[in-house]
mmCIF file of C-alpha atoms (C1' of nucleotides) in Angstrom:
data_model
loop_
_atom_site.group_PDB
_atom_site.id
_atom_site.type_symbol
_atom_site.label_atom_id
_atom_site.label_comp_id
_atom_site.label_asym_id
_atom_site.label_seq_id
_atom_site.Cartn_x
_atom_site.Cartn_y
_atom_site.Cartn_z
ATOM 1 C CA MET Q 14 0.000 0.000 0.000
ATOM 2 C CA LYS Q 15 1.367 3.363 -0.924
ATOM 3 C CA ASN Q 16 1.345 6.587 1.015
ATOM 4 C CA PRO Q 17 -2.264 7.739 0.933
ATOM 5 C CA ILE Q 18 -1.557 11.341 1.865
ATOM 6 C CA ALA Q 19 1.261 12.139 -0.531
ATOM 7 C CA ASP Q 20 -1.000 13.740 -3.108
ATOM 8 C CA LEU Q 21 -2.846 16.023 -0.734
ATOM 9 C CA ASN Q 22 -1.947 19.669 -1.158
ATOM 10 C CA LYS Q 23 -0.474 21.187 1.994
ATOM 11 C CA ILE Q 24 -2.199 24.477 1.349
ATOM 12 C CA PHE Q 25 -5.561 22.789 1.752
ATOM 13 C CA ASP Q 26 -4.762 21.180 5.087
ATOM 14 C CA SER Q 27 -6.296 24.310 6.541
ATOM 15 C CA ARG Q 28 -10.051 24.096 6.985
ATOM 16 C CA ILE Q 29 -10.303 27.818 6.370
ATOM 17 C CA ARG Q 30 -8.493 27.770 3.054
ATOM 18 C CA LEU Q 31 -10.514 24.719 2.135
ATOM 19 C CA GLY Q 32 -13.652 26.668 2.941
ATOM 20 C CA VAL Q 33 -12.581 29.706 0.951
ATOM 21 C CA MET Q 34 -11.871 27.576 -2.088
ATOM 22 C CA SER Q 35 -15.124 25.696 -1.840
ATOM 23 C CA VAL Q 36 -17.005 28.968 -1.682
ATOM 24 C CA LEU Q 37 -15.078 30.366 -4.621
ATOM 25 C CA VAL Q 38 -15.749 27.338 -6.748
ATOM 26 C CA VAL Q 39 -19.467 28.026 -6.655
ATOM 27 C CA ASN Q 40 -19.428 31.816 -6.427
ATOM 28 C CA ASN Q 41 -17.347 33.271 -9.176
ATOM 29 C CA GLU Q 42 -16.845 36.396 -7.128
ATOM 30 C CA ILE Q 43 -17.264 37.063 -3.441
ATOM 31 C CA GLY Q 44 -16.549 39.988 -1.130
ATOM 32 C CA PHE Q 45 -14.291 40.112 1.895
ATOM 33 C CA ASN Q 46 -17.107 40.673 4.315
ATOM 34 C CA ASP Q 47 -19.371 37.998 2.919
ATOM 35 C CA LEU Q 48 -16.546 35.537 3.225
ATOM 36 C CA LYS Q 49 -15.784 36.731 6.712
ATOM 37 C CA GLN Q 50 -19.356 36.235 7.851
ATOM 38 C CA MET Q 51 -19.747 32.936 6.075
ATOM 39 C CA LEU Q 52 -16.658 31.430 7.654
ATOM 40 C CA GLU Q 53 -17.062 33.272 10.960
ATOM 41 C CA LEU Q 54 -13.565 34.691 11.103
ATOM 42 C CA THR Q 55 -11.831 37.796 12.355
ATOM 43 C CA ASP Q 56 -10.528 40.239 9.763
ATOM 44 C CA GLY Q 57 -6.891 39.463 10.397
ATOM 45 C CA ASN Q 58 -7.331 35.744 10.273
ATOM 46 C CA LEU Q 59 -9.263 35.806 7.020
ATOM 47 C CA ALA Q 60 -6.889 38.324 5.460
ATOM 48 C CA SER Q 61 -3.870 36.173 6.185
ATOM 49 C CA HIS Q 62 -5.402 33.017 4.763
ATOM 50 C CA LEU Q 63 -6.495 34.937 1.682
ATOM 51 C CA ASN Q 64 -2.949 36.157 1.415
ATOM 52 C CA THR Q 65 -1.612 32.604 1.462
ATOM 53 C CA LEU Q 66 -3.998 31.628 -1.311
ATOM 54 C CA GLU Q 67 -3.066 34.697 -3.295
ATOM 55 C CA GLN Q 68 0.659 34.003 -2.941
ATOM 56 C CA ALA Q 69 0.012 30.549 -4.368
ATOM 57 C CA GLU Q 70 -1.918 32.205 -7.185
ATOM 58 C CA PHE Q 71 -4.972 30.155 -6.371
ATOM 59 C CA ILE Q 72 -7.180 33.226 -6.026
ATOM 60 C CA LYS Q 73 -7.092 36.762 -7.282
ATOM 61 C CA VAL Q 74 -8.288 40.036 -5.851
ATOM 62 C CA HIS Q 75 -10.401 42.715 -7.452
ATOM 63 C CA LYS Q 76 -10.449 46.104 -5.905
ATOM 64 C CA GLY Q 77 -13.331 48.181 -7.085
ATOM 65 C CA PHE Q 78 -16.245 50.271 -6.013
ATOM 66 C CA ILE Q 79 -19.887 49.792 -5.363
ATOM 67 C CA GLY Q 80 -21.137 53.276 -6.076
ATOM 68 C CA ARG Q 81 -18.435 55.257 -4.363
ATOM 69 C CA LYS Q 82 -17.778 52.778 -1.615
ATOM 70 C CA THR Q 83 -14.684 50.573 -1.900
ATOM 71 C CA SER Q 84 -15.325 46.903 -2.428
ATOM 72 C CA THR Q 85 -12.809 44.070 -2.532
ATOM 73 C CA THR Q 86 -13.796 40.799 -4.089
ATOM 74 C CA TYR Q 87 -12.010 37.532 -4.669
ATOM 75 C CA SER Q 88 -12.212 34.901 -7.338
ATOM 76 C CA ILE Q 89 -10.548 31.600 -8.087
ATOM 77 C CA THR Q 90 -7.855 31.325 -10.765
ATOM 78 C CA ALA Q 91 -7.454 28.541 -13.315
ATOM 79 C CA LEU Q 92 -4.453 27.292 -11.350
ATOM 80 C CA GLY Q 93 -6.485 27.384 -8.158
ATOM 81 C CA LYS Q 94 -9.300 25.442 -9.729
ATOM 82 C CA GLN Q 95 -6.873 22.838 -10.946
ATOM 83 C CA ALA Q 96 -5.046 22.512 -7.635
ATOM 84 C CA PHE Q 97 -8.278 22.286 -5.697
ATOM 85 C CA LYS Q 98 -9.618 19.631 -8.002
ATOM 86 C CA ALA Q 99 -6.384 17.645 -7.721
ATOM 87 C CA HIS Q 100 -6.650 17.831 -3.941
ATOM 88 C CA LEU Q 101 -10.224 16.634 -3.963
ATOM 89 C CA ASP Q 102 -9.310 13.813 -6.303
ATOM 90 C CA ALA Q 103 -6.540 12.757 -3.936
ATOM 91 C CA LEU Q 104 -8.973 12.898 -1.032
ATOM 92 C CA GLU Q 105 -11.512 10.884 -2.905
ATOM 93 C CA LYS Q 106 -9.003 8.283 -3.953
ATOM 94 C CA MET Q 107 -7.920 8.020 -0.347
ATOM 95 C CA ILE Q 108 -11.394 7.347 0.939
ATOM 96 C CA ARG Q 109 -12.963 5.460 -1.904
ATOM 97 C CA LYS Q 110 -11.636 2.364 -0.196
ATOM 98 C CA LEU Q 111 -14.568 2.644 2.194
ATOM 99 C CA MET U 6 -25.194 30.421 2.614
ATOM 100 C CA LYS U 7 -24.103 28.883 5.868
ATOM 101 C CA ASN U 8 -20.629 28.234 7.183
ATOM 102 C CA PRO U 9 -19.311 25.366 5.076
ATOM 103 C CA ILE U 10 -16.514 24.385 7.438
ATOM 104 C CA ALA U 11 -18.404 24.279 10.711
ATOM 105 C CA ASP U 12 -19.001 20.547 10.569
ATOM 106 C CA LEU U 13 -15.435 19.539 9.821
ATOM 107 C CA ASN U 14 -13.717 17.846 12.731
ATOM 108 C CA LYS U 15 -10.616 19.725 13.893
ATOM 109 C CA ILE U 16 -8.813 16.500 14.631
ATOM 110 C CA PHE U 17 -8.906 15.616 10.965
ATOM 111 C CA ASP U 18 -7.436 18.897 9.768
ATOM 112 C CA SER U 19 -4.125 17.100 9.970
ATOM 113 C CA ARG U 20 -3.246 15.169 6.820
ATOM 114 C CA ILE U 21 -1.395 12.644 8.943
ATOM 115 C CA ARG U 22 -4.328 11.872 11.210
ATOM 116 C CA LEU U 23 -6.527 11.776 8.138
ATOM 117 C CA GLY U 24 -4.127 9.274 6.612
ATOM 118 C CA VAL U 25 -4.047 7.109 9.719
ATOM 119 C CA MET U 26 -7.823 6.966 9.835
ATOM 120 C CA SER U 27 -8.158 6.165 6.178
ATOM 121 C CA VAL U 28 -5.712 3.307 6.574
ATOM 122 C CA LEU U 29 -7.498 2.021 9.655
ATOM 123 C CA VAL U 30 -10.848 2.042 7.960
ATOM 124 C CA VAL U 31 -9.672 -0.547 5.474
ATOM 125 C CA ASN U 32 -7.219 -2.465 7.646
ATOM 126 C CA ASN U 33 -8.840 -3.580 10.818
ATOM 127 C CA GLU U 34 -5.456 -3.792 12.463
ATOM 128 C CA ILE U 35 -2.116 -2.310 11.543
ATOM 129 C CA GLY U 36 1.302 -2.134 13.166
ATOM 130 C CA PHE U 37 3.291 0.918 14.157
ATOM 131 C CA ASN U 38 6.033 0.279 11.651
ATOM 132 C CA ASP U 39 3.758 -0.437 8.751
ATOM 133 C CA LEU U 40 1.981 2.807 9.417
ATOM 134 C CA LYS U 41 5.264 4.625 9.773
ATOM 135 C CA GLN U 42 6.526 3.386 6.432
ATOM 136 C CA MET U 43 3.240 3.934 4.698
ATOM 137 C CA LEU U 44 2.973 7.524 5.793
ATOM 138 C CA GLU U 45 6.713 8.184 5.671
ATOM 139 C CA LEU U 46 7.023 9.623 9.147
ATOM 140 C CA THR U 47 9.537 9.709 11.944
ATOM 141 C CA ASP U 48 8.782 7.666 15.046
ATOM 142 C CA GLY U 49 8.101 10.647 17.219
ATOM 143 C CA ASN U 50 5.846 12.331 14.781
ATOM 144 C CA LEU U 51 3.723 9.262 14.181
ATOM 145 C CA ALA U 52 3.602 8.428 17.880
ATOM 146 C CA SER U 53 2.303 11.862 18.773
ATOM 147 C CA HIS U 54 -0.422 11.829 16.161
ATOM 148 C CA LEU U 55 -1.455 8.350 17.242
ATOM 149 C CA ASN U 56 -1.569 9.685 20.752
ATOM 150 C CA THR U 57 -3.923 12.486 19.716
ATOM 151 C CA LEU U 58 -6.228 9.971 18.073
ATOM 152 C CA GLU U 59 -6.086 7.722 21.088
ATOM 153 C CA GLN U 60 -6.916 10.577 23.471
ATOM 154 C CA ALA U 61 -9.980 11.252 21.346
ATOM 155 C CA GLU U 62 -10.820 7.546 21.563
ATOM 156 C CA PHE U 63 -10.865 7.279 17.797
ATOM 157 C CA ILE U 64 -8.336 4.456 17.780
ATOM 158 C CA LYS U 65 -7.194 1.871 20.236
ATOM 159 C CA VAL U 66 -3.878 0.192 20.843
ATOM 160 C CA HIS U 67 -3.119 -3.476 21.238
ATOM 161 C CA LYS U 68 0.127 -4.395 22.805
ATOM 162 C CA GLY U 69 1.056 -7.956 22.246
ATOM 163 C CA PHE U 70 3.819 -10.242 21.180
ATOM 164 C CA ILE U 71 4.915 -11.977 18.079
ATOM 165 C CA GLY U 72 6.748 -14.840 19.665
ATOM 166 C CA ARG U 73 8.443 -13.002 22.487
ATOM 167 C CA LYS U 74 8.941 -9.796 20.567
ATOM 168 C CA THR U 75 6.669 -6.915 21.366
ATOM 169 C CA SER U 76 4.252 -5.854 18.700
ATOM 170 C CA THR U 77 1.977 -2.845 18.842
ATOM 171 C CA THR U 78 -1.003 -2.602 16.579
ATOM 172 C CA TYR U 79 -3.756 -0.075 16.201
ATOM 173 C CA SER U 80 -7.395 -0.291 15.220
ATOM 174 C CA ILE U 81 -10.262 2.097 14.780
ATOM 175 C CA THR U 82 -13.006 2.354 17.413
ATOM 176 C CA ALA U 83 -16.733 2.663 16.795
ATOM 177 C CA LEU U 84 -16.524 6.294 17.862
ATOM 178 C CA GLY U 85 -13.630 6.844 15.492
ATOM 179 C CA LYS U 86 -15.489 5.293 12.623
ATOM 180 C CA GLN U 87 -18.462 7.497 13.322
ATOM 181 C CA ALA U 88 -16.430 10.684 13.668
ATOM 182 C CA PHE U 89 -14.459 9.966 10.534
ATOM 183 C CA LYS U 90 -17.600 9.283 8.575
ATOM 184 C CA ALA U 91 -19.177 12.500 9.845
ATOM 185 C CA HIS U 92 -16.109 14.405 8.752
ATOM 186 C CA LEU U 93 -16.178 12.876 5.299
ATOM 187 C CA ASP U 94 -19.875 13.628 5.017
ATOM 188 C CA ALA U 95 -19.204 17.249 5.923
ATOM 189 C CA LEU U 96 -16.423 17.381 3.352
ATOM 190 C CA GLU U 97 -18.621 15.858 0.732
ATOM 191 C CA LYS U 98 -21.471 18.188 1.462
ATOM 192 C CA MET U 99 -19.078 21.088 1.175
ATOM 193 C CA ILE U 100 -17.843 20.085 -2.227
ATOM 194 C CA ARG U 101 -20.897 18.548 -3.768
ATOM 195 C CA LYS U 102 -21.745 22.004 -4.946
ATOM 196 C CA LEU U 103 -19.203 21.502 -7.711
ATOM 197 C "C1'" DT B 2 -20.593 69.319 10.937
ATOM 198 C "C1'" DA B 3 -18.885 66.279 14.303
ATOM 199 C "C1'" DA B 4 -19.096 61.657 15.823
ATOM 200 C "C1'" DA B 5 -19.776 56.933 14.750
ATOM 201 C "C1'" DA B 6 -19.410 53.135 11.901
ATOM 202 C "C1'" DG B 7 -17.817 50.292 7.976
ATOM 203 C "C1'" DT B 8 -14.145 48.381 4.675
ATOM 204 C "C1'" DG B 9 -10.069 46.001 4.227
ATOM 205 C "C1'" DC B 10 -6.439 45.503 5.580
ATOM 206 C "C1'" DT B 11 -1.347 45.366 8.515
ATOM 207 C "C1'" DT B 12 1.072 44.782 12.703
ATOM 208 C "C1'" DT B 13 1.964 42.737 17.022
ATOM 209 C "C1'" DG B 14 2.245 39.239 20.146
ATOM 210 C "C1'" DT B 15 0.504 35.042 22.098
ATOM 211 C "C1'" DT B 16 -0.900 30.340 21.813
ATOM 212 C "C1'" DT B 17 -1.089 26.098 19.448
ATOM 213 C "C1'" DT B 18 0.592 22.761 16.468
ATOM 214 C "C1'" DT B 19 3.982 20.308 14.106
ATOM 215 C "C1'" DC B 20 8.062 18.006 13.755
ATOM 216 C "C1'" DA B 21 12.832 16.125 13.984
ATOM 217 C "C1'" DA B 22 16.319 14.444 16.796
ATOM 218 C "C1'" DA B 23 17.940 12.247 20.573
ATOM 219 C "C1'" DG B 24 17.290 9.368 24.459
ATOM 220 C "C1'" DT B 25 15.155 5.001 26.436
ATOM 221 C "C1'" DT B 26 13.996 0.138 27.540
ATOM 222 C "C1'" DA B 27 13.674 -4.397 26.305
ATOM 223 C "C1'" DA B 28 14.172 -8.062 23.231
ATOM 224 C "C1'" DA B 29 16.514 -10.222 18.977
ATOM 225 C "C1'" DT B 30 20.208 -11.158 16.175
ATOM 226 C "C1'" DA B 31 25.053 -11.501 14.573
ATOM 227 C "C1'" DT J 22 28.990 -9.203 23.580
ATOM 228 C "C1'" DA J 23 27.811 -5.606 20.326
ATOM 229 C "C1'" DT J 24 24.438 -4.120 17.308
ATOM 230 C "C1'" DT J 25 19.897 -3.704 15.745
ATOM 231 C "C1'" DT J 26 14.881 -3.285 16.005
ATOM 232 C "C1'" DA J 27 10.464 -1.853 18.114
ATOM 233 C "C1'" DA J 28 7.972 1.583 20.081
ATOM 234 C "C1'" DC J 29 7.957 4.941 22.245
ATOM 235 C "C1'" DT J 30 9.015 9.740 25.444
ATOM 236 C "C1'" DT J 31 11.258 13.980 25.960
ATOM 237 C "C1'" DT J 32 13.096 18.160 24.403
ATOM 238 C "C1'" DG J 33 13.279 22.028 21.830
ATOM 239 C "C1'" DA J 34 12.828 24.593 17.685
ATOM 240 C "C1'" DA J 35 10.124 26.240 13.861
ATOM 241 C "C1'" DA J 36 5.892 27.153 11.742
ATOM 242 C "C1'" DA J 37 1.117 28.173 11.733
ATOM 243 C "C1'" DA J 38 -3.034 30.017 13.569
ATOM 244 C "C1'" DC J 39 -5.308 33.510 15.703
ATOM 245 C "C1'" DA J 40 -7.238 37.576 18.251
ATOM 246 C "C1'" DA J 41 -6.819 42.226 19.107
ATOM 247 C "C1'" DA J 42 -5.525 46.619 18.054
ATOM 248 C "C1'" DG J 43 -4.239 50.079 14.900
ATOM 249 C "C1'" DC J 44 -4.879 52.455 10.549
ATOM 250 C "C1'" DA J 45 -6.466 55.125 6.311
ATOM 251 C "C1'" DC J 46 -10.260 56.027 4.110
ATOM 252 C "C1'" DT J 47 -15.086 56.724 3.249
ATOM 253 C "C1'" DT J 48 -19.893 56.943 4.393
ATOM 254 C "C1'" DT J 49 -23.611 57.388 7.362
ATOM 255 C "C1'" DT J 50 -25.866 59.227 11.246
ATOM 256 C "C1'" DA J 51 -27.009 62.421 14.917
#
DNA sequence: TAAAAGTGCTTTGTTTTTCAAAGTTAAATA
DNA sequence: TATTTAACTTTGAAAAACAAAGCACTTTTA
């Protein structure tokens, strides 16, 4: 039997980053505050996890306005989609033995 | 939309503990060294994760002998099976939106 | 118009978690 | 007898997670 965890992506070990990605897969764009409320996080905590995902180029940021109010939204990148899918495939392979 | 990560079990955030559980689900008993080789871990690292799982009563230890040589094996408990399944269900629910 | 509140962070510092390395005890093998 | 193996425990360092506070800016409210 080979190492069942070797293909899991370390970035997605975090439940929060997993949650962000899962939200971004179904919402092609979501705001900082919506995400914050959805995942029940403090600003700093969310911001740092978003930063990790951005560094990995799994998500990208859009800074814009709603009317004249600033609004930051996030979306998943092609690379992010691919990496997330690969992770889920690895997870599935790992547990399909059930 | 409600918090998609609320039902994930914190104990299974760790890829290693996830790996241990997934191995134990299909092997009703496995030895320390087999697990160590399978997951490619140092003794101390594996031992401490096994300890976490044991504290949670998700696995149990059997200390015995092969001939007169000590042999430690691990198996999953009913509680562990249940908790692991609940975690996988939560994961699945989270990603079935795809 | 002054105060309060919201947005989206960054910074700071603490707590928690992870991990490798070394030490340990007892038995097995060369 | 010396070395090796099994299965840890202990120690300590590094990394990660997190809350709280601060901040710059804008908008809303009193």
